[in-house]
Amino acid sequence: MSDSAAPDIKAKNRAMWASGDYATVAADLISAFGPTLVAATGIKPGDRVLDIGAGSGNASIPAARTGADVIASDLTPELLEKGRKQAESEGLTLEWRVADAEALPFGDDEFDVAISCVGIMFAPHHHESADELVRVLRPGGSIGLINWTPEGFIGQMFGVMKPYAPPPPPGAQPALLWGSEEHVAALFGDRVTDVVARRQTITIDMFSTAAEFRDFFKSFYGPTISVYSFIGDDAERAASLDRELADLAVRHGVGSGPMEWEYLLYTAKKA
């Protein structure tokens, strides 16, 4: 990857996540993820916690509720601002910091806990972001990650969208690899101990029809908005993607009961 390519990738990622309303997606669909990560990592009062790819604070805010000292970091300032307003409405104090997961502006061994809730997975260069996570965590510090699996519903949704999307930038790795136990093991290697990797599901009962699901993601979810934007005025391709997304939702139970979306919960300690 050339030096000039990196800013372009980051600018596109930032713009993608600023589109739509990810804060609504996080609040309406995956609000349980934050408390799950807090419990899995044992965050407690006084812990210094870094949330990487924090978005609007889906995990940062629950971490701050414990009395921990939390920094929510993300590439997209628009998401951080929404999180800041939510935290202020609860009377919580935490730091909101624009930061690139692949070049964190923090010192070595600075944090007791490093977490990410379907955030770090979308940084394009996995080894760089894994290296940075390990670097800023103190020896013995805790890691807690939630990432969508390639085989689960969101992984399949990205698979449906892929033929309609622009080609990925050179050198960028697929986000969903972070949901593979083997891939995460290779990223961290012998730098971690006490690894626990569990596939779990979150129950989604918000959508009563496939069209409701599809239109929600078309309105609020940056990656979906980006794909439809790339399709542009090609009505035939847009209609085809409409059908494929609706069909996927039906196959996963929309209209007949709640959906189950699989994710990988990964915890470890820095060696």
PDB file of N, CA and C in Angstrom, residues 66-145:
ATOM      1  N   THR A  66     -19.471   1.892  35.219  1.00  0.00           N
ATOM      2  CA  THR A  66     -18.859   1.137  36.318  1.00  0.00           C
ATOM      3  C   THR A  66     -17.974   2.002  37.208  1.00  0.00           C
ATOM      4  N   GLY A  67     -17.667   3.221  36.737  1.00  0.00           N
ATOM      5  CA  GLY A  67     -16.708   4.063  37.445  1.00  0.00           C
ATOM      6  C   GLY A  67     -15.321   3.989  36.871  1.00  0.00           C
ATOM      7  N   ALA A  68     -15.151   3.286  35.746  1.00  0.00           N
ATOM      8  CA  ALA A  68     -13.852   3.219  35.083  1.00  0.00           C
ATOM      9  C   ALA A  68     -13.529   4.550  34.416  1.00  0.00           C
ATOM     10  N   ASP A  69     -12.247   4.749  34.154  1.00  0.00           N
ATOM     11  CA  ASP A  69     -11.742   5.922  33.442  1.00  0.00           C
ATOM     12  C   ASP A  69     -11.641   5.541  31.971  1.00  0.00           C
ATOM     13  N   VAL A  70     -12.551   6.041  31.139  1.00  0.00           N
ATOM     14  CA  VAL A  70     -12.746   5.522  29.789  1.00  0.00           C
ATOM     15  C   VAL A  70     -12.378   6.555  28.731  1.00  0.00           C
ATOM     16  N   ILE A  71     -11.656   6.104  27.713  1.00  0.00           N
ATOM     17  CA  ILE A  71     -11.455   6.879  26.498  1.00  0.00           C
ATOM     18  C   ILE A  71     -12.147   6.143  25.359  1.00  0.00           C
ATOM     19  N   ALA A  72     -13.082   6.838  24.706  1.00  0.00           N
ATOM     20  CA  ALA A  72     -13.752   6.311  23.521  1.00  0.00           C
ATOM     21  C   ALA A  72     -13.048   6.878  22.298  1.00  0.00           C
ATOM     22  N   SER A  73     -12.442   6.024  21.496  1.00  0.00           N
ATOM     23  CA  SER A  73     -11.686   6.478  20.325  1.00  0.00           C
ATOM     24  C   SER A  73     -12.331   5.958  19.048  1.00  0.00           C
ATOM     25  N   ASP A  74     -12.360   6.822  18.041  1.00  0.00           N
ATOM     26  CA  ASP A  74     -12.952   6.426  16.768  1.00  0.00           C
ATOM     27  C   ASP A  74     -12.447   7.360  15.681  1.00  0.00           C
ATOM     28  N   LEU A  75     -12.463   6.864  14.453  1.00  0.00           N
ATOM     29  CA  LEU A  75     -12.025   7.651  13.311  1.00  0.00           C
ATOM     30  C   LEU A  75     -13.056   8.706  12.904  1.00  0.00           C
ATOM     31  N   THR A  76     -14.312   8.534  13.336  1.00  0.00           N
ATOM     32  CA  THR A  76     -15.420   9.348  12.834  1.00  0.00           C
ATOM     33  C   THR A  76     -15.922  10.301  13.914  1.00  0.00           C
ATOM     34  N   PRO A  77     -15.590  11.586  13.834  1.00  0.00           N
ATOM     35  CA  PRO A  77     -15.983  12.520  14.888  1.00  0.00           C
ATOM     36  C   PRO A  77     -17.488  12.670  15.045  1.00  0.00           C
ATOM     37  N   GLU A  78     -18.241  12.490  13.951  1.00  0.00           N
ATOM     38  CA  GLU A  78     -19.691  12.633  14.048  1.00  0.00           C
ATOM     39  C   GLU A  78     -20.290  11.596  15.000  1.00  0.00           C
ATOM     40  N   LEU A  79     -19.736  10.381  14.986  1.00  0.00           N
ATOM     41  CA  LEU A  79     -20.234   9.346  15.894  1.00  0.00           C
ATOM     42  C   LEU A  79     -19.854   9.657  17.336  1.00  0.00           C
ATOM     43  N   LEU A  80     -18.633  10.131  17.529  1.00  0.00           N
ATOM     44  CA  LEU A  80     -18.191  10.470  18.885  1.00  0.00           C
ATOM     45  C   LEU A  80     -19.056  11.578  19.477  1.00  0.00           C
ATOM     46  N   GLU A  81     -19.446  12.529  18.658  1.00  0.00           N
ATOM     47  CA  GLU A  81     -20.267  13.637  19.165  1.00  0.00           C
ATOM     48  C   GLU A  81     -21.630  13.138  19.643  1.00  0.00           C
ATOM     49  N   LYS A  82     -22.199  12.186  18.929  1.00  0.00           N
ATOM     50  CA  LYS A  82     -23.476  11.613  19.377  1.00  0.00           C
ATOM     51  C   LYS A  82     -23.295  10.867  20.692  1.00  0.00           C
ATOM     52  N   GLY A  83     -22.179  10.147  20.820  1.00  0.00           N
ATOM     53  CA  GLY A  83     -21.907   9.460  22.072  1.00  0.00           C
ATOM     54  C   GLY A  83     -21.704  10.426  23.219  1.00  0.00           C
ATOM     55  N   ARG A  84     -21.003  11.518  22.947  1.00  0.00           N
ATOM     56  CA  ARG A  84     -20.765  12.519  23.979  1.00  0.00           C
ATOM     57  C   ARG A  84     -22.085  13.065  24.538  1.00  0.00           C
ATOM     58  N   LYS A  85     -23.013  13.353  23.638  1.00  0.00           N
ATOM     59  CA  LYS A  85     -24.314  13.885  24.072  1.00  0.00           C
ATOM     60  C   LYS A  85     -25.078  12.863  24.909  1.00  0.00           C
ATOM     61  N   GLN A  86     -25.011  11.586  24.505  1.00  0.00           N
ATOM     62  CA  GLN A  86     -25.677  10.547  25.285  1.00  0.00           C
ATOM     63  C   GLN A  86     -25.068  10.426  26.675  1.00  0.00           C
ATOM     64  N   ALA A  87     -23.735  10.430  26.746  1.00  0.00           N
ATOM     65  CA  ALA A  87     -23.061  10.316  28.044  1.00  0.00           C
ATOM     66  C   ALA A  87     -23.407  11.503  28.942  1.00  0.00           C
ATOM     67  N   GLU A  88     -23.429  12.697  28.373  1.00  0.00           N
ATOM     68  CA  GLU A  88     -23.773  13.886  29.156  1.00  0.00           C
ATOM     69  C   GLU A  88     -25.190  13.810  29.687  1.00  0.00           C
ATOM     70  N   SER A  89     -26.096  13.227  28.890  1.00  0.00           N
ATOM     71  CA  SER A  89     -27.482  13.105  29.349  1.00  0.00           C
ATOM     72  C   SER A  89     -27.607  12.169  30.543  1.00  0.00           C
ATOM     73  N   GLU A  90     -26.624  11.248  30.691  1.00  0.00           N
ATOM     74  CA  GLU A  90     -26.606  10.329  31.833  1.00  0.00           C
ATOM     75  C   GLU A  90     -25.725  10.837  32.974  1.00  0.00           C
ATOM     76  N   GLY A  91     -25.092  11.989  32.771  1.00  0.00           N
ATOM     77  CA  GLY A  91     -24.198  12.519  33.793  1.00  0.00           C
ATOM     78  C   GLY A  91     -22.880  11.777  33.884  1.00  0.00           C
ATOM     79  N   LEU A  92     -22.464  11.144  32.779  1.00  0.00           N
ATOM     80  CA  LEU A  92     -21.211  10.377  32.760  1.00  0.00           C
ATOM     81  C   LEU A  92     -20.084  11.209  32.165  1.00  0.00           C
ATOM     82  N   THR A  93     -18.898  11.026  32.705  1.00  0.00           N
ATOM     83  CA  THR A  93     -17.725  11.718  32.197  1.00  0.00           C
ATOM     84  C   THR A  93     -16.769  10.705  31.596  1.00  0.00           C
ATOM     85  N   LEU A  94     -16.491  10.858  30.308  1.00  0.00           N
ATOM     86  CA  LEU A  94     -15.461  10.065  29.648  1.00  0.00           C
ATOM     87  C   LEU A  94     -14.873  10.900  28.520  1.00  0.00           C
ATOM     88  N   GLU A  95     -13.710  10.490  28.054  1.00  0.00           N
ATOM     89  CA  GLU A  95     -13.023  11.253  27.016  1.00  0.00           C
ATOM     90  C   GLU A  95     -13.372  10.687  25.651  1.00  0.00           C
ATOM     91  N   TRP A  96     -13.667  11.590  24.701  1.00  0.00           N
ATOM     92  CA  TRP A  96     -14.000  11.200  23.334  1.00  0.00           C
ATOM     93  C   TRP A  96     -12.872  11.686  22.435  1.00  0.00           C
ATOM     94  N   ARG A  97     -12.203  10.760  21.758  1.00  0.00           N
ATOM     95  CA  ARG A  97     -10.958  11.091  21.070  1.00  0.00           C
ATOM     96  C   ARG A  97     -10.980  10.567  19.637  1.00  0.00           C
ATOM     97  N   VAL A  98     -10.817  11.464  18.681  1.00  0.00           N
ATOM     98  CA  VAL A  98     -10.662  11.028  17.290  1.00  0.00           C
ATOM     99  C   VAL A  98      -9.318  10.330  17.165  1.00  0.00           C
ATOM    100  N   ALA A  99      -9.330   9.080  16.710  1.00  0.00           N
ATOM    101  CA  ALA A  99      -8.100   8.295  16.656  1.00  0.00           C
ATOM    102  C   ALA A  99      -8.256   7.177  15.639  1.00  0.00           C
ATOM    103  N   ASP A 100      -7.143   6.864  14.985  1.00  0.00           N
ATOM    104  CA  ASP A 100      -7.062   5.787  14.012  1.00  0.00           C
ATOM    105  C   ASP A 100      -6.626   4.516  14.736  1.00  0.00           C
ATOM    106  N   ALA A 101      -7.397   3.445  14.602  1.00  0.00           N
ATOM    107  CA  ALA A 101      -7.066   2.186  15.270  1.00  0.00           C
ATOM    108  C   ALA A 101      -5.698   1.661  14.860  1.00  0.00           C
ATOM    109  N   GLU A 102      -5.217   2.060  13.690  1.00  0.00           N
ATOM    110  CA  GLU A 102      -3.932   1.571  13.194  1.00  0.00           C
ATOM    111  C   GLU A 102      -2.759   2.465  13.607  1.00  0.00           C
ATOM    112  N   ALA A 103      -3.047   3.568  14.297  1.00  0.00           N
ATOM    113  CA  ALA A 103      -1.988   4.486  14.755  1.00  0.00           C
ATOM    114  C   ALA A 103      -2.511   5.227  15.981  1.00  0.00           C
ATOM    115  N   LEU A 104      -2.692   4.499  17.072  1.00  0.00           N
ATOM    116  CA  LEU A 104      -3.326   5.076  18.258  1.00  0.00           C
ATOM    117  C   LEU A 104      -2.423   6.128  18.906  1.00  0.00           C
ATOM    118  N   PRO A 105      -2.988   7.271  19.300  1.00  0.00           N
ATOM    119  CA  PRO A 105      -2.191   8.363  19.871  1.00  0.00           C
ATOM    120  C   PRO A 105      -2.017   8.221  21.381  1.00  0.00           C
ATOM    121  N   PHE A 106      -1.615   7.032  21.814  1.00  0.00           N
ATOM    122  CA  PHE A 106      -1.459   6.754  23.240  1.00  0.00           C
ATOM    123  C   PHE A 106      -0.115   6.082  23.476  1.00  0.00           C
ATOM    124  N   GLY A 107       0.345   6.134  24.726  1.00  0.00           N
ATOM    125  CA  GLY A 107       1.636   5.576  25.066  1.00  0.00           C
ATOM    126  C   GLY A 107       1.595   4.069  25.235  1.00  0.00           C
ATOM    127  N   ASP A 108       2.765   3.460  25.286  1.00  0.00           N
ATOM    128  CA  ASP A 108       2.882   2.029  25.531  1.00  0.00           C
ATOM    129  C   ASP A 108       2.368   1.702  26.930  1.00  0.00           C
ATOM    130  N   ASP A 109       1.698   0.553  27.070  1.00  0.00           N
ATOM    131  CA  ASP A 109       1.295   0.015  28.381  1.00  0.00           C
ATOM    132  C   ASP A 109       0.412   0.987  29.166  1.00  0.00           C
ATOM    133  N   GLU A 110      -0.410   1.746  28.459  1.00  0.00           N
ATOM    134  CA  GLU A 110      -1.141   2.837  29.113  1.00  0.00           C
ATOM    135  C   GLU A 110      -2.467   2.409  29.725  1.00  0.00           C
ATOM    136  N   PHE A 111      -3.070   1.316  29.240  1.00  0.00           N
ATOM    137  CA  PHE A 111      -4.434   0.975  29.633  1.00  0.00           C
ATOM    138  C   PHE A 111      -4.500  -0.374  30.354  1.00  0.00           C
ATOM    139  N   ASP A 112      -5.479  -0.488  31.260  1.00  0.00           N
ATOM    140  CA  ASP A 112      -5.744  -1.742  31.948  1.00  0.00           C
ATOM    141  C   ASP A 112      -6.616  -2.673  31.111  1.00  0.00           C
ATOM    142  N   VAL A 113      -7.488  -2.078  30.295  1.00  0.00           N
ATOM    143  CA  VAL A 113      -8.428  -2.852  29.485  1.00  0.00           C
ATOM    144  C   VAL A 113      -8.544  -2.187  28.115  1.00  0.00           C
ATOM    145  N   ALA A 114      -8.551  -3.002  27.061  1.00  0.00           N
ATOM    146  CA  ALA A 114      -8.817  -2.522  25.705  1.00  0.00           C
ATOM    147  C   ALA A 114      -9.976  -3.331  25.140  1.00  0.00           C
ATOM    148  N   ILE A 115     -11.002  -2.623  24.683  1.00  0.00           N
ATOM    149  CA  ILE A 115     -12.200  -3.286  24.175  1.00  0.00           C
ATOM    150  C   ILE A 115     -12.536  -2.749  22.785  1.00  0.00           C
ATOM    151  N   SER A 116     -13.328  -3.514  22.059  1.00  0.00           N
ATOM    152  CA  SER A 116     -13.889  -3.031  20.805  1.00  0.00           C
ATOM    153  C   SER A 116     -15.155  -3.809  20.493  1.00  0.00           C
ATOM    154  N   CYS A 117     -16.193  -3.084  20.159  1.00  0.00           N
ATOM    155  CA  CYS A 117     -17.509  -3.662  19.892  1.00  0.00           C
ATOM    156  C   CYS A 117     -17.843  -3.442  18.419  1.00  0.00           C
ATOM    157  N   VAL A 118     -17.648  -4.458  17.604  1.00  0.00           N
ATOM    158  CA  VAL A 118     -17.802  -4.406  16.142  1.00  0.00           C
ATOM    159  C   VAL A 118     -17.247  -3.092  15.593  1.00  0.00           C
ATOM    160  N   GLY A 119     -16.040  -2.729  16.059  1.00  0.00           N
ATOM    161  CA  GLY A 119     -15.404  -1.492  15.646  1.00  0.00           C
ATOM    162  C   GLY A 119     -14.053  -1.717  14.996  1.00  0.00           C
ATOM    163  N   ILE A 120     -13.123  -2.299  15.751  1.00  0.00           N
ATOM    164  CA  ILE A 120     -11.772  -2.523  15.227  1.00  0.00           C
ATOM    165  C   ILE A 120     -11.800  -3.390  13.975  1.00  0.00           C
ATOM    166  N   MET A 121     -12.813  -4.213  13.833  1.00  0.00           N
ATOM    167  CA  MET A 121     -12.889  -5.103  12.683  1.00  0.00           C
ATOM    168  C   MET A 121     -12.947  -4.341  11.359  1.00  0.00           C
ATOM    169  N   PHE A 122     -13.409  -3.087  11.389  1.00  0.00           N
ATOM    170  CA  PHE A 122     -13.558  -2.335  10.148  1.00  0.00           C
ATOM    171  C   PHE A 122     -12.332  -1.490   9.803  1.00  0.00           C
ATOM    172  N   ALA A 123     -11.290  -1.525  10.635  1.00  0.00           N
ATOM    173  CA  ALA A 123     -10.009  -0.931  10.227  1.00  0.00           C
ATOM    174  C   ALA A 123      -9.414  -1.825   9.142  1.00  0.00           C
ATOM    175  N   PRO A 124      -8.906  -1.256   8.057  1.00  0.00           N
ATOM    176  CA  PRO A 124      -8.578  -2.086   6.886  1.00  0.00           C
ATOM    177  C   PRO A 124      -7.358  -2.986   7.028  1.00  0.00           C
ATOM    178  N   HIS A 125      -6.421  -2.636   7.914  1.00  0.00           N
ATOM    179  CA  HIS A 125      -5.174  -3.401   8.013  1.00  0.00           C
ATOM    180  C   HIS A 125      -5.101  -4.044   9.395  1.00  0.00           C
ATOM    181  N   HIS A 126      -5.432  -5.312   9.449  1.00  0.00           N
ATOM    182  CA  HIS A 126      -5.690  -5.983  10.712  1.00  0.00           C
ATOM    183  C   HIS A 126      -4.451  -6.096  11.592  1.00  0.00           C
ATOM    184  N   HIS A 127      -3.312  -6.406  11.004  1.00  0.00           N
ATOM    185  CA  HIS A 127      -2.108  -6.567  11.824  1.00  0.00           C
ATOM    186  C   HIS A 127      -1.727  -5.252  12.495  1.00  0.00           C
ATOM    187  N   GLU A 128      -1.879  -4.147  11.772  1.00  0.00           N
ATOM    188  CA  GLU A 128      -1.545  -2.852  12.353  1.00  0.00           C
ATOM    189  C   GLU A 128      -2.430  -2.532  13.550  1.00  0.00           C
ATOM    190  N   SER A 129      -3.730  -2.761  13.414  1.00  0.00           N
ATOM    191  CA  SER A 129      -4.632  -2.429  14.520  1.00  0.00           C
ATOM    192  C   SER A 129      -4.451  -3.394  15.693  1.00  0.00           C
ATOM    193  N   ALA A 130      -4.182  -4.674  15.409  1.00  0.00           N
ATOM    194  CA  ALA A 130      -3.915  -5.623  16.497  1.00  0.00           C
ATOM    195  C   ALA A 130      -2.629  -5.246  17.223  1.00  0.00           C
ATOM    196  N   ASP A 131      -1.604  -4.864  16.461  1.00  0.00           N
ATOM    197  CA  ASP A 131      -0.340  -4.451  17.076  1.00  0.00           C
ATOM    198  C   ASP A 131      -0.537  -3.240  17.982  1.00  0.00           C
ATOM    199  N   GLU A 132      -1.328  -2.292  17.529  1.00  0.00           N
ATOM    200  CA  GLU A 132      -1.561  -1.082  18.316  1.00  0.00           C
ATOM    201  C   GLU A 132      -2.342  -1.392  19.593  1.00  0.00           C
ATOM    202  N   LEU A 133      -3.337  -2.262  19.485  1.00  0.00           N
ATOM    203  CA  LEU A 133      -4.096  -2.652  20.675  1.00  0.00           C
ATOM    204  C   LEU A 133      -3.159  -3.253  21.720  1.00  0.00           C
ATOM    205  N   VAL A 134      -2.315  -4.173  21.307  1.00  0.00           N
ATOM    206  CA  VAL A 134      -1.397  -4.816  22.247  1.00  0.00           C
ATOM    207  C   VAL A 134      -0.412  -3.794  22.814  1.00  0.00           C
ATOM    208  N   ARG A 135       0.071  -2.906  21.982  1.00  0.00           N
ATOM    209  CA  ARG A 135       1.080  -1.936  22.427  1.00  0.00           C
ATOM    210  C   ARG A 135       0.579  -1.050  23.563  1.00  0.00           C
ATOM    211  N   VAL A 136      -0.655  -0.559  23.456  1.00  0.00           N
ATOM    212  CA  VAL A 136      -1.138   0.415  24.451  1.00  0.00           C
ATOM    213  C   VAL A 136      -1.650  -0.250  25.725  1.00  0.00           C
ATOM    214  N   LEU A 137      -1.763  -1.576  25.729  1.00  0.00           N
ATOM    215  CA  LEU A 137      -2.275  -2.304  26.890  1.00  0.00           C
ATOM    216  C   LEU A 137      -1.114  -2.725  27.788  1.00  0.00           C
ATOM    217  N   ARG A 138      -1.287  -2.571  29.075  1.00  0.00           N
ATOM    218  CA  ARG A 138      -0.222  -2.974  30.010  1.00  0.00           C
ATOM    219  C   ARG A 138      -0.124  -4.500  30.073  1.00  0.00           C
ATOM    220  N   PRO A 139       1.041  -5.037  30.414  1.00  0.00           N
ATOM    221  CA  PRO A 139       1.154  -6.484  30.628  1.00  0.00           C
ATOM    222  C   PRO A 139       0.142  -6.956  31.681  1.00  0.00           C
ATOM    223  N   GLY A 140      -0.562  -8.027  31.370  1.00  0.00           N
ATOM    224  CA  GLY A 140      -1.611  -8.515  32.260  1.00  0.00           C
ATOM    225  C   GLY A 140      -2.948  -7.846  32.053  1.00  0.00           C
ATOM    226  N   GLY A 141      -2.987  -6.813  31.197  1.00  0.00           N
ATOM    227  CA  GLY A 141      -4.243  -6.124  30.924  1.00  0.00           C
ATOM    228  C   GLY A 141      -5.196  -6.988  30.111  1.00  0.00           C
ATOM    229  N   SER A 142      -6.464  -6.612  30.132  1.00  0.00           N
ATOM    230  CA  SER A 142      -7.516  -7.427  29.526  1.00  0.00           C
ATOM    231  C   SER A 142      -7.919  -6.905  28.149  1.00  0.00           C
ATOM    232  N   ILE A 143      -8.190  -7.841  27.264  1.00  0.00           N
ATOM    233  CA  ILE A 143      -8.714  -7.551  25.931  1.00  0.00           C
ATOM    234  C   ILE A 143     -10.125  -8.120  25.854  1.00  0.00           C
ATOM    235  N   GLY A 144     -11.038  -7.341  25.283  1.00  0.00           N
ATOM    236  CA  GLY A 144     -12.393  -7.828  25.050  1.00  0.00           C
ATOM    237  C   GLY A 144     -12.902  -7.345  23.703  1.00  0.00           C
ATOM    238  N   LEU A 145     -13.257  -8.269  22.823  1.00  0.00           N
ATOM    239  CA  LEU A 145     -13.705  -7.930  21.477  1.00  0.00           C
ATOM    240  C   LEU A 145     -15.013  -8.637  21.157  1.00  0.00           C
TER     241      LEU A 145
END
